[in-house]
Coordinates of C-alpha atoms in Angstrom, one line a residue:
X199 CA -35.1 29.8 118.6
X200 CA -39.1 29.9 119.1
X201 CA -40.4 32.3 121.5
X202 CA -42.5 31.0 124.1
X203 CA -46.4 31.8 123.7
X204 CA -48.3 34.1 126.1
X205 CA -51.4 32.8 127.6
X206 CA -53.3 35.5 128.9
X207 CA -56.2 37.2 127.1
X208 CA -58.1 40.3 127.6
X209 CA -62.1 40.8 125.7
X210 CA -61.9 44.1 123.7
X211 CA -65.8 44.5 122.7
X212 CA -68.2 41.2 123.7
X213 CA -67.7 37.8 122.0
X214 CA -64.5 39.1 120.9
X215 CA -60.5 38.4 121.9
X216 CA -57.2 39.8 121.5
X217 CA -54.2 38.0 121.2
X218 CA -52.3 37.1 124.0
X219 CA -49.8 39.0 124.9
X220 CA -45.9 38.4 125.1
X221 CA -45.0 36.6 128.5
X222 CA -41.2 36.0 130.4
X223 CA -38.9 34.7 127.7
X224 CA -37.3 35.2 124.5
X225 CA -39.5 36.4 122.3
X226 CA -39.2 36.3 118.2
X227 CA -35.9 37.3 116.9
X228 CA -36.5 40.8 115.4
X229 CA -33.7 42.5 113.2
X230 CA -31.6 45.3 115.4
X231 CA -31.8 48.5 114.5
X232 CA -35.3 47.9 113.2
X233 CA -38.3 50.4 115.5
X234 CA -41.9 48.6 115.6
X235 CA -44.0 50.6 112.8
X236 CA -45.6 53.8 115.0
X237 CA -49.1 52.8 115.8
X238 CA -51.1 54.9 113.9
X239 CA -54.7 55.8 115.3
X240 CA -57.5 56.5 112.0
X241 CA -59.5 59.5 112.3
X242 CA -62.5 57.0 111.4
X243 CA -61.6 54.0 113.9
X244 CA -64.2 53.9 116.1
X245 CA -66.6 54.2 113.6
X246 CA -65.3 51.4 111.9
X247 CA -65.2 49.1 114.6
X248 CA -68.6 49.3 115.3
X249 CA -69.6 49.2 112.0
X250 CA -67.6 46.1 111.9
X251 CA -69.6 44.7 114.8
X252 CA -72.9 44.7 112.2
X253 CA -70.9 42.2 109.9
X254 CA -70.4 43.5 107.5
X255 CA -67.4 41.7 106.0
X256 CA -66.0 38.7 108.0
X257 CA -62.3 37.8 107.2
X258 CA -60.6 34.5 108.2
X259 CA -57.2 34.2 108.3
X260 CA -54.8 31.1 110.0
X261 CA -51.2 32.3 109.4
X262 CA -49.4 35.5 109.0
X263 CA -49.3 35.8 105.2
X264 CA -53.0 35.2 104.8
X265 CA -53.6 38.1 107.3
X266 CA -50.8 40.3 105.5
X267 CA -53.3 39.1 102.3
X268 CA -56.5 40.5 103.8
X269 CA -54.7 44.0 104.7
X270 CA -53.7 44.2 101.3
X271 CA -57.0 43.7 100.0
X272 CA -58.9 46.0 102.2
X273 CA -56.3 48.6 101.9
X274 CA -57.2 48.2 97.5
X275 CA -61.0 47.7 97.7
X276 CA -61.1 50.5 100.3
X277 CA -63.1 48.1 102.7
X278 CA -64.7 49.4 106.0
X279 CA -66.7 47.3 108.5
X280 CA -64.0 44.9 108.4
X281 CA -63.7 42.1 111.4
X282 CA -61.0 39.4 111.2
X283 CA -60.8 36.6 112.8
X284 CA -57.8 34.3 113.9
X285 CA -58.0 30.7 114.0
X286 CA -54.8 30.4 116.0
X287 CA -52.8 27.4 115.2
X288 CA -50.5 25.8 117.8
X289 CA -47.1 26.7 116.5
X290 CA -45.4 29.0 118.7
X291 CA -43.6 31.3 115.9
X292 CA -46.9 31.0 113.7
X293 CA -48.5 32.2 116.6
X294 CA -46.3 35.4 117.5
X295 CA -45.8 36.8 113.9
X296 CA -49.9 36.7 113.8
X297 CA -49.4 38.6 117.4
X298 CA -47.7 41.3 115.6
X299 CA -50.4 41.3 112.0
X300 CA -53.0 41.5 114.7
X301 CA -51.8 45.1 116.1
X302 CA -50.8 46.2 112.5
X303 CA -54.7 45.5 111.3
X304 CA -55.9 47.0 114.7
X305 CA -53.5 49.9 113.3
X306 CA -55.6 50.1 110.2
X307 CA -59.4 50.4 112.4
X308 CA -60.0 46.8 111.7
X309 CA -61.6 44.5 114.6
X310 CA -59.2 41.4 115.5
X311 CA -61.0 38.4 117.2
X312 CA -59.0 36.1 118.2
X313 CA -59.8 32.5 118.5
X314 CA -58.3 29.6 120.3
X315 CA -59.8 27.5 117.3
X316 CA -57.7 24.3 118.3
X317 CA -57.1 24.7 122.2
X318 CA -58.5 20.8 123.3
X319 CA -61.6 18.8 122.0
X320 CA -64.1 21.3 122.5
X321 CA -62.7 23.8 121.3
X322 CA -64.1 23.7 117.2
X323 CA -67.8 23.8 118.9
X324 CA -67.2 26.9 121.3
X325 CA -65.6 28.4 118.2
X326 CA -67.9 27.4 115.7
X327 CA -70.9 28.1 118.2
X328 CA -69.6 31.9 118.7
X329 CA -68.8 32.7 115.2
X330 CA -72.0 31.2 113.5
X331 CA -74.2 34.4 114.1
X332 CA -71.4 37.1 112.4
X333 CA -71.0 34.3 109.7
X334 CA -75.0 34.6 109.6
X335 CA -74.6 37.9 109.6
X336 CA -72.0 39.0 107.1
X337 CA -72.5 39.8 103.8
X338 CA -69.1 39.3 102.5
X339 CA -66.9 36.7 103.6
X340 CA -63.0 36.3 102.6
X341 CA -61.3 33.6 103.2
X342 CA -57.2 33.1 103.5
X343 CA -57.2 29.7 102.9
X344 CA -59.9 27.4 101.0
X345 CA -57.8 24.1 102.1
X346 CA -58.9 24.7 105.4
X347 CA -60.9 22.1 107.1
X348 CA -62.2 24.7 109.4
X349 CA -62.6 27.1 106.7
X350 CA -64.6 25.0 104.6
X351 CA -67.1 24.1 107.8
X352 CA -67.3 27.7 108.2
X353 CA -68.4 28.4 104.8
X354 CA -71.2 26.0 104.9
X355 CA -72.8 28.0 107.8
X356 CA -72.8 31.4 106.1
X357 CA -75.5 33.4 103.7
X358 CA -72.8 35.5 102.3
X359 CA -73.7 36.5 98.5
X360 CA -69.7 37.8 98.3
X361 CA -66.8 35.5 98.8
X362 CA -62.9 36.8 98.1
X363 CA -60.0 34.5 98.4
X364 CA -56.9 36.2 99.4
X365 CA -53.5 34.6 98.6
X366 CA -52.1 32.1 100.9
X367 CA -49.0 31.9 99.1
X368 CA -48.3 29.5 96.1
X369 CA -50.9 27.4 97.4
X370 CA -53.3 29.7 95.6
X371 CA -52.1 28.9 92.1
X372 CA -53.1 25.1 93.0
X373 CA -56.4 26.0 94.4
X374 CA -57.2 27.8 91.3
X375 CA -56.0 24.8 88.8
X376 CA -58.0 22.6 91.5
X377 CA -61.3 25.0 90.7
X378 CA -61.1 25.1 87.3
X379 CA -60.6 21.1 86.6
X380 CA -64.0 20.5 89.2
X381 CA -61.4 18.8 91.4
X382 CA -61.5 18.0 95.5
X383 CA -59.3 20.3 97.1
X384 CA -56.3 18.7 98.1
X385 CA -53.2 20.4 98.9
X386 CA -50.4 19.5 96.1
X387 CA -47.5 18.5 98.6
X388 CA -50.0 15.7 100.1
X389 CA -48.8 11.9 99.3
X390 CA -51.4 9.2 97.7
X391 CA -55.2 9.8 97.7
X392 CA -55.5 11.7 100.6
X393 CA -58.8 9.6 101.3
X394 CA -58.3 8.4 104.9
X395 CA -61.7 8.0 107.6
X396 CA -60.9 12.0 108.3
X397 CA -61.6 13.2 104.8
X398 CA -64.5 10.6 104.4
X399 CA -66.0 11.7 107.2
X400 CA -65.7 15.4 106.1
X401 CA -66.1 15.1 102.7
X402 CA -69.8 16.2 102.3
X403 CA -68.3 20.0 103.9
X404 CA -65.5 20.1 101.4
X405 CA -67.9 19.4 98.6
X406 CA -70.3 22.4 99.9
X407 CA -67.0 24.2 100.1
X408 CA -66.2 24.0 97.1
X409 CA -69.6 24.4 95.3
X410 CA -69.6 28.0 97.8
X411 CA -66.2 29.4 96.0
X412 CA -67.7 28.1 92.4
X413 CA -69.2 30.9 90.9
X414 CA -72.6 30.8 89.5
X415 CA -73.5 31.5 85.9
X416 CA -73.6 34.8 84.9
X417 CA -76.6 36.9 86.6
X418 CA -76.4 34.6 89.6
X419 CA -76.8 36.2 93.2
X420 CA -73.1 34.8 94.3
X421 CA -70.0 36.6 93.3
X422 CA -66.6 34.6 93.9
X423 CA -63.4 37.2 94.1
X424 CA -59.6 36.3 93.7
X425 CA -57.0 38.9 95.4
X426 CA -53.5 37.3 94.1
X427 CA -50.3 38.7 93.0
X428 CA -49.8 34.8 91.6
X429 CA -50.3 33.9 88.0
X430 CA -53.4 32.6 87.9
X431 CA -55.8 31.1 85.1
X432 CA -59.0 31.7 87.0
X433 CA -62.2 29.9 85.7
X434 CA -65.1 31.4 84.0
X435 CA -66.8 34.0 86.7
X436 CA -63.9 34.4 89.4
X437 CA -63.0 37.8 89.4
X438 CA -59.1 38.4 89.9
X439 CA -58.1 41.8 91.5
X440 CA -53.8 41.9 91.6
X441 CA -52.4 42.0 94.6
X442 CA -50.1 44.8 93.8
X443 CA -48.4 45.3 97.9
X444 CA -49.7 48.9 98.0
X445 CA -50.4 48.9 101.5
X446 CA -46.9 47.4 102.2
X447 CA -45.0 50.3 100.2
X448 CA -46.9 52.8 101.3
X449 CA -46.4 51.8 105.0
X450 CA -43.3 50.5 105.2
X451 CA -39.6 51.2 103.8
X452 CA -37.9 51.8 101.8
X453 CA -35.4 49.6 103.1
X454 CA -31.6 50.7 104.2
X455 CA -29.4 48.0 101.7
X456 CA -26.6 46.1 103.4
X457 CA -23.9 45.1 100.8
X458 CA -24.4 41.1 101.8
X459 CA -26.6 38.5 100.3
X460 CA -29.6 37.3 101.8
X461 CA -30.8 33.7 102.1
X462 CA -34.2 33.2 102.5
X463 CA -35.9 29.4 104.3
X464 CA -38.3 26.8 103.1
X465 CA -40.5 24.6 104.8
X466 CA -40.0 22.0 101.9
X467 CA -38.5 20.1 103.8
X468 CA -40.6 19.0 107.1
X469 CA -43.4 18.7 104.4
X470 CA -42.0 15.7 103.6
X471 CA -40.9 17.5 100.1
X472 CA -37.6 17.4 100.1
X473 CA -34.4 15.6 101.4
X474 CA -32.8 17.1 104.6
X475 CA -29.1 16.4 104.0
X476 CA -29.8 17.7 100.3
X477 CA -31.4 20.7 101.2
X478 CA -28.5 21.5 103.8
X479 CA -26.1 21.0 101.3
X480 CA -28.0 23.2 98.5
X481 CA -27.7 25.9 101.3
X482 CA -24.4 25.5 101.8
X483 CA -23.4 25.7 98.4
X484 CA -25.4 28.8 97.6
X485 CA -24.2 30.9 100.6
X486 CA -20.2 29.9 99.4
X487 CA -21.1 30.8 95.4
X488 CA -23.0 34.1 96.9
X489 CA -21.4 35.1 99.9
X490 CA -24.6 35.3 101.9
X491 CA -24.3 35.8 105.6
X492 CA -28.1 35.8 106.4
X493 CA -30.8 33.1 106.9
X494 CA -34.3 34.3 107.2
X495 CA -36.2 31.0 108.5
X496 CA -39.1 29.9 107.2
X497 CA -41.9 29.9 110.4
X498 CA -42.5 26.4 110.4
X499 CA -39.0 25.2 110.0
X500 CA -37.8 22.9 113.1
X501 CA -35.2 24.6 115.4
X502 CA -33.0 21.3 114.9
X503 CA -32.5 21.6 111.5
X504 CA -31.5 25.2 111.9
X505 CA -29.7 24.8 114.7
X506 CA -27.9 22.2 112.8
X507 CA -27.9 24.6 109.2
X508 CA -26.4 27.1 111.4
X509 CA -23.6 24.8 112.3
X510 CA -22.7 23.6 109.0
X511 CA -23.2 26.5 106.9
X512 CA -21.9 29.4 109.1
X513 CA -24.9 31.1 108.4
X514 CA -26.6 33.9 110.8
X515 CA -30.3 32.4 111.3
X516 CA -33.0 34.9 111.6
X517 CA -36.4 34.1 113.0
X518 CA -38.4 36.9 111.8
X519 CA -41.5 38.0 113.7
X520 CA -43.4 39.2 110.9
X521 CA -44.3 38.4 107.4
X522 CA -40.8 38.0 105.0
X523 CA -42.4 41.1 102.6
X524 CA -42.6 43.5 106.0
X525 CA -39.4 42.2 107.2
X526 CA -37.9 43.2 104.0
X527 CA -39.3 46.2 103.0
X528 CA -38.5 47.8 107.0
X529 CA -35.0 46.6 106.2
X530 CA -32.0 46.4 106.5
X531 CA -31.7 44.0 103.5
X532 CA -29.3 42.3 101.5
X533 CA -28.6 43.8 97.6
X534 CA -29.5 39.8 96.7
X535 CA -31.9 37.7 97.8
X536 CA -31.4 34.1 97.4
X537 CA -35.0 31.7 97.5
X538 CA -35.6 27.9 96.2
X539 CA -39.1 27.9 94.9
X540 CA -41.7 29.9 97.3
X541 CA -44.4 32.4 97.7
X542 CA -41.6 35.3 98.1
X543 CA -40.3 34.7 94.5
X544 CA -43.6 36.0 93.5
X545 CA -44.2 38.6 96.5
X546 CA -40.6 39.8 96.9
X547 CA -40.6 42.0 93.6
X548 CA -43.4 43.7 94.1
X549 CA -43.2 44.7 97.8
X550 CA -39.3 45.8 97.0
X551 CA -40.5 47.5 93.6
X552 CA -37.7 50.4 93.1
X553 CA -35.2 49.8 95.7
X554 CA -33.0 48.2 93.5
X555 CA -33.2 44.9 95.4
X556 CA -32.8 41.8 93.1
X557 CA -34.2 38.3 93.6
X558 CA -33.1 35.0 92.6
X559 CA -34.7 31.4 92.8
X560 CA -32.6 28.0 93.0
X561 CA -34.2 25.4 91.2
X562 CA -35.0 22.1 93.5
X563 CA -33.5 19.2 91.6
X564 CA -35.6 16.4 91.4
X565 CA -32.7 14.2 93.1
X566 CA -33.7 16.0 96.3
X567 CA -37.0 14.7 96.8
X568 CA -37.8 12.3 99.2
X569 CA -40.0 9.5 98.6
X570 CA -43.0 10.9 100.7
X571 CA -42.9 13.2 98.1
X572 CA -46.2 14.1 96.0
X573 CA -46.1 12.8 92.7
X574 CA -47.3 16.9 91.8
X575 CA -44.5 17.6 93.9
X576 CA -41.6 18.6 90.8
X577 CA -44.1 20.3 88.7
X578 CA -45.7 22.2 91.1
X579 CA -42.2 23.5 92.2
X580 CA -41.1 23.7 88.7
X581 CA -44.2 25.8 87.7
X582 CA -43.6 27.9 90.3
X583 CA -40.0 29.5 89.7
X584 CA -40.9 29.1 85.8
X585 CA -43.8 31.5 86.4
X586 CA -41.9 34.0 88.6
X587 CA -41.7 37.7 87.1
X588 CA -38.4 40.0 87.6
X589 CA -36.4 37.3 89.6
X590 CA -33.2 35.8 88.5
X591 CA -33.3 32.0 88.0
X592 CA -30.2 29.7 89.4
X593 CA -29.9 26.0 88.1
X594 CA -29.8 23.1 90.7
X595 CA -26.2 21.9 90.7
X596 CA -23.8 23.2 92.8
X597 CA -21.8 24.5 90.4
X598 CA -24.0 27.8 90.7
X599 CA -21.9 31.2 90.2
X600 CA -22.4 34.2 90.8
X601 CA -24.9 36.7 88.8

């Protein structure tokens, strides 16, 4: 169900790399019907690309929805000069829908470098080594995801007076709560202390990290910015701008409406979150109550476990090669769109703002959590369908009808 990753790579300006290209195979399953958005060429490219090459603003991005994230946000603060790089992860899907970002920003008159940040041991110091004179360089610096090991190693090495964290999904809302309580950043689905010889050894980089994205008292020379479309209780001095999915709207859609229901995946469970067998049969029972006909997989889900969903459930399973918000908004989409708690209960509403599309959330029942599970785990979850604006909410039991 994964398409296969390309390996070749072609330098488009010096020090710089695009992604590789699509080789022999089956690449990511794309909705039919659906045309590639028209490449657009800006008026202004060139001159942004080499202003980008000053560094001028330095984006980092290591998934598809963090580079979605950094669109947005350039598309609302009207920022030029912008490079982005990729710290490409090994998954193959992750991998292919970042493909597809990278021509969109390239679309936009951004510069995409693309780095093979974990291809063998040496690979963190040829990476590190070629990015620490644009990190020196930059004057602004944003940042998908402030979890990130290599993100927080990165921040240590730059002079940037101007730091913006964009939204990498729900994981925001904790990094936020983290901030504000002067905690260590620790993602909320990790199990015990988290305190093993890897995060001894790098916890002096964490802690400069996270000092970097505190923001100094008022009148101090560092700003720290927040780009969200979560609900957020920032701490004193963190600017929030709302992520509103202007770029997406006014790029994409709006969608052509099927008349089925729409079920969209999780990754809950190989995060150890939640229960297979109870997961499955949660899907099961919500397709049958609302006649959904459509699975859109989560990126990181494992192909056995949809192979086997699609089994038992009758489901069509769709392995989309871009962002769910783009997917969505390009169409065709189901009238209903069925989520358990997720980033696109938050994002959904606003990228399919006026097309009539309703979303609803499933509730995880704390019965369905495994024993791996974070003892954050049911609050976090809980806190964030409760917090979800404009979407329907389902209870847990399988006795779910209709809305």
């Amino acid at each position: 169900m994964s398409s296969p990753e390309g390996t070749r790579a072609e330098p488009s300006v010096p020090g710089a790399q695009v992604p590789p290209q699509e080789t022999a195979g089956t690449p990511a399953r794309r909705l039919l019907g659906v045309p590639r958005q028209r490449r657009r060429a800006p008026s202004n490219g060139r001159a942004r690309a080499a202003a980008a090459e000053t560094g001028s603003t330095l984006a980092f991005v290591e998934s598809p929805v963090q580079l979605l994230n950094v669109l947005e946000w350039a598309h609302t603060a009207q920022a030029e000069a912008l490079t982005v790089v990729v710290l490409s992860p090994h998954d193959p899907m992750t991998r292919g829908q970042l493909r597809r970002m990278a021509e969109l920003a390239r679309d936009e008159g951004h510069t995409v470098r693309w780095e093979e940040a974990r291809g063998g041991p040496s690979a963190p110091v040829r990476t590190i080594g070629g990015l620490t004179p644009l990190l020196r360089r930059a004057r602004r610096v944003v940042i998908g995801d402030p979890f990130s090991r290599y993100v927080q190693l990165l921040l240590t090495l730059t002079r940037a007076r101007d730091l913006v964290v964009v939204d990498d999904g729900t994981a925001t809302m904790e990094f936020i709560g983290q901030l504000a309580r002067g905690e260590r950043l620790v993602r909320w689905h990790r199990h015990g202390s988290g305190r093993g010889a890897r995060d001894v050894i790098f916890a002096p980089f964490s802690a400069t990290a996270r000092r970097r994205l505190t923001p100094e008292p008022e009148g101090g020379r560092r700003t720290v910015g927040l780009f969200s479309s979560m609900p957020v209780d920032p701490p004193p001095g963190v600017r929030v701008t709302t992520n509103e999915f202007a770029w997406t709207r006014s790029r994409f859609g709006p969608p052509r409406l099927t008349r089925g229901t729409d079920l969209v995946g999780t990754s809950l469970v190989e995060t150890g979150v939640v229960d297979a067998d109870r997961y499955l049969e949660a899907v099961r029972a919500l397709a049958r109550t609302h006649g959904a006909t459509r699975y859109f997989a989560h990126r990181r889900e494992s192909a056995d476990k949809l192979h086997r969903l699609a089994t038992e459930t009758g489901l069509e399973v769709v392995r989309p090669d871009l962002p769910l918000e783009l997917i969505a908004r390009r169409g065709p989409i189901g009238k209903l769109i069925l989520s358990f708690p997720s980033t696109v209960v938050h994002t959904l509403p606003l990228a399919l703002l006026g097309t009539g599309v309703k979303v609803a959330v499933c509730d995880v029942d704390p019965a369905w959590l495994t024993s791996k599970a974070s003892p954050r785990a049911q609050g976090f979850l809980d806190g964030v369908t409760g917090t979800a604006r404009d979407v329907q909410r389902l209870p847990f039991t399988q006795h779910v009808t209709a809305g």
